[in-house]
mmCIF file of C-alpha atoms in Angstrom:
data_model
loop_
_atom_site.group_PDB
_atom_site.id
_atom_site.type_symbol
_atom_site.label_atom_id
_atom_site.label_comp_id
_atom_site.label_asym_id
_atom_site.label_seq_id
_atom_site.Cartn_x
_atom_site.Cartn_y
_atom_site.Cartn_z
ATOM 1 C CA UNK T 258 -87.541 31.486 13.297
ATOM 2 C CA UNK T 259 -86.667 31.461 9.698
ATOM 3 C CA UNK T 260 -84.143 29.634 7.614
ATOM 4 C CA UNK T 261 -81.224 30.731 9.937
ATOM 5 C CA UNK T 262 -82.644 28.745 12.791
ATOM 6 C CA UNK T 263 -83.035 25.516 10.692
ATOM 7 C CA UNK T 264 -79.637 26.096 9.204
ATOM 8 C CA UNK T 265 -78.034 26.418 12.543
ATOM 9 C CA UNK T 266 -79.987 23.479 14.085
ATOM 10 C CA UNK T 267 -78.977 21.241 11.174
ATOM 11 C CA UNK T 268 -75.301 22.121 12.035
ATOM 12 C CA UNK T 269 -75.655 20.375 15.298
ATOM 13 C CA UNK T 270 -76.680 17.041 13.668
ATOM 14 C CA UNK T 271 -73.150 15.859 13.048
ATOM 15 C CA UNK T 272 -72.246 16.576 16.595
ATOM 16 C CA UNK T 273 -75.327 14.731 17.975
ATOM 17 C CA UNK T 274 -74.526 11.731 15.689
ATOM 18 C CA UNK T 275 -70.864 11.610 16.883
ATOM 19 C CA UNK T 276 -72.171 11.785 20.432
ATOM 20 C CA UNK T 277 -74.599 8.999 19.963
ATOM 21 C CA UNK T 278 -71.991 6.894 18.152
ATOM 22 C CA UNK T 279 -69.557 7.426 21.147
ATOM 23 C CA UNK T 280 -72.283 6.545 23.675
ATOM 24 C CA UNK T 281 -73.116 3.172 21.708
ATOM 25 C CA UNK T 282 -69.412 2.249 21.537
ATOM 26 C CA UNK T 283 -68.783 2.952 25.214
ATOM 27 C CA UNK T 284 -71.909 1.048 26.182
ATOM 28 C CA UNK T 285 -70.710 -1.887 24.136
ATOM 29 C CA UNK T 286 -67.322 -1.781 25.735
ATOM 30 C CA UNK T 287 -68.753 -1.572 29.282
ATOM 31 C CA UNK T 288 -71.141 -4.547 28.622
ATOM 32 C CA UNK T 289 -68.318 -6.615 27.192
ATOM 33 C CA UNK T 290 -66.105 -5.792 30.153
ATOM 34 C CA UNK T 291 -68.854 -6.741 32.596
ATOM 35 C CA UNK T 292 -69.350 -10.126 30.676
ATOM 36 C CA UNK T 293 -65.673 -10.797 30.714
ATOM 37 C CA UNK T 294 -65.322 -10.055 34.397
ATOM 38 C CA UNK T 295 -68.133 -12.376 35.153
ATOM 39 C CA UNK T 296 -66.680 -15.290 32.997
ATOM 40 C CA UNK T 297 -63.321 -14.707 34.741
ATOM 41 C CA UNK T 298 -64.878 -14.893 38.083
ATOM 42 C CA UNK T 299 -66.641 -18.157 37.136
ATOM 43 C CA UNK T 300 -63.521 -19.659 35.737
ATOM 44 C CA UNK T 301 -61.526 -18.759 38.758
ATOM 45 C CA UNK T 302 -64.110 -20.305 41.038
ATOM 46 C CA UNK T 303 -64.082 -23.417 39.005
ATOM 47 C CA UNK T 304 -60.386 -23.541 39.117
ATOM 48 C CA UNK T 305 -60.234 -22.991 42.891
ATOM 49 C CA UNK T 306 -62.921 -25.688 43.408
ATOM 50 C CA UNK T 307 -61.010 -28.061 41.312
ATOM 51 C CA UNK T 308 -57.755 -27.302 43.309
ATOM 52 C CA UNK T 309 -59.587 -27.800 46.546
ATOM 53 C CA UNK T 310 -60.960 -31.087 45.316
ATOM 54 C CA UNK T 311 -57.570 -32.315 44.139
ATOM 55 C CA UNK T 312 -56.130 -31.263 47.526
ATOM 56 C CA UNK T 313 -58.750 -33.138 49.448
ATOM 57 C CA UNK T 314 -58.271 -36.207 47.207
ATOM 58 C CA UNK T 315 -54.591 -36.102 47.833
ATOM 59 C CA UNK T 316 -54.997 -35.880 51.635
ATOM 60 C CA UNK T 317 -57.475 -38.857 51.345
ATOM 61 C CA UNK T 318 -54.858 -40.910 49.590
ATOM 62 C CA UNK T 319 -52.280 -40.075 52.102
ATOM 63 C CA UNK T 320 -54.437 -40.839 55.076
ATOM 64 C CA UNK T 321 -55.530 -44.222 53.663
ATOM 65 C CA UNK T 322 -52.051 -45.280 52.672
ATOM 66 C CA UNK T 323 -51.659 -47.541 55.809
#
């Protein structure tokens, strides 16, 4: 294990660095996507609740219009 091994091992450092960079970027993308999906679900649930509330208000108005 002379200078040849260290030279060859140091040649792997850029590949390892690129691999780590790729991993961090993909991790950030996945976390952002997960957060966006969660926010979209919450917004859709709020929208559907608001629609249901408006529909029930409309039916209340129609039933009390005697």
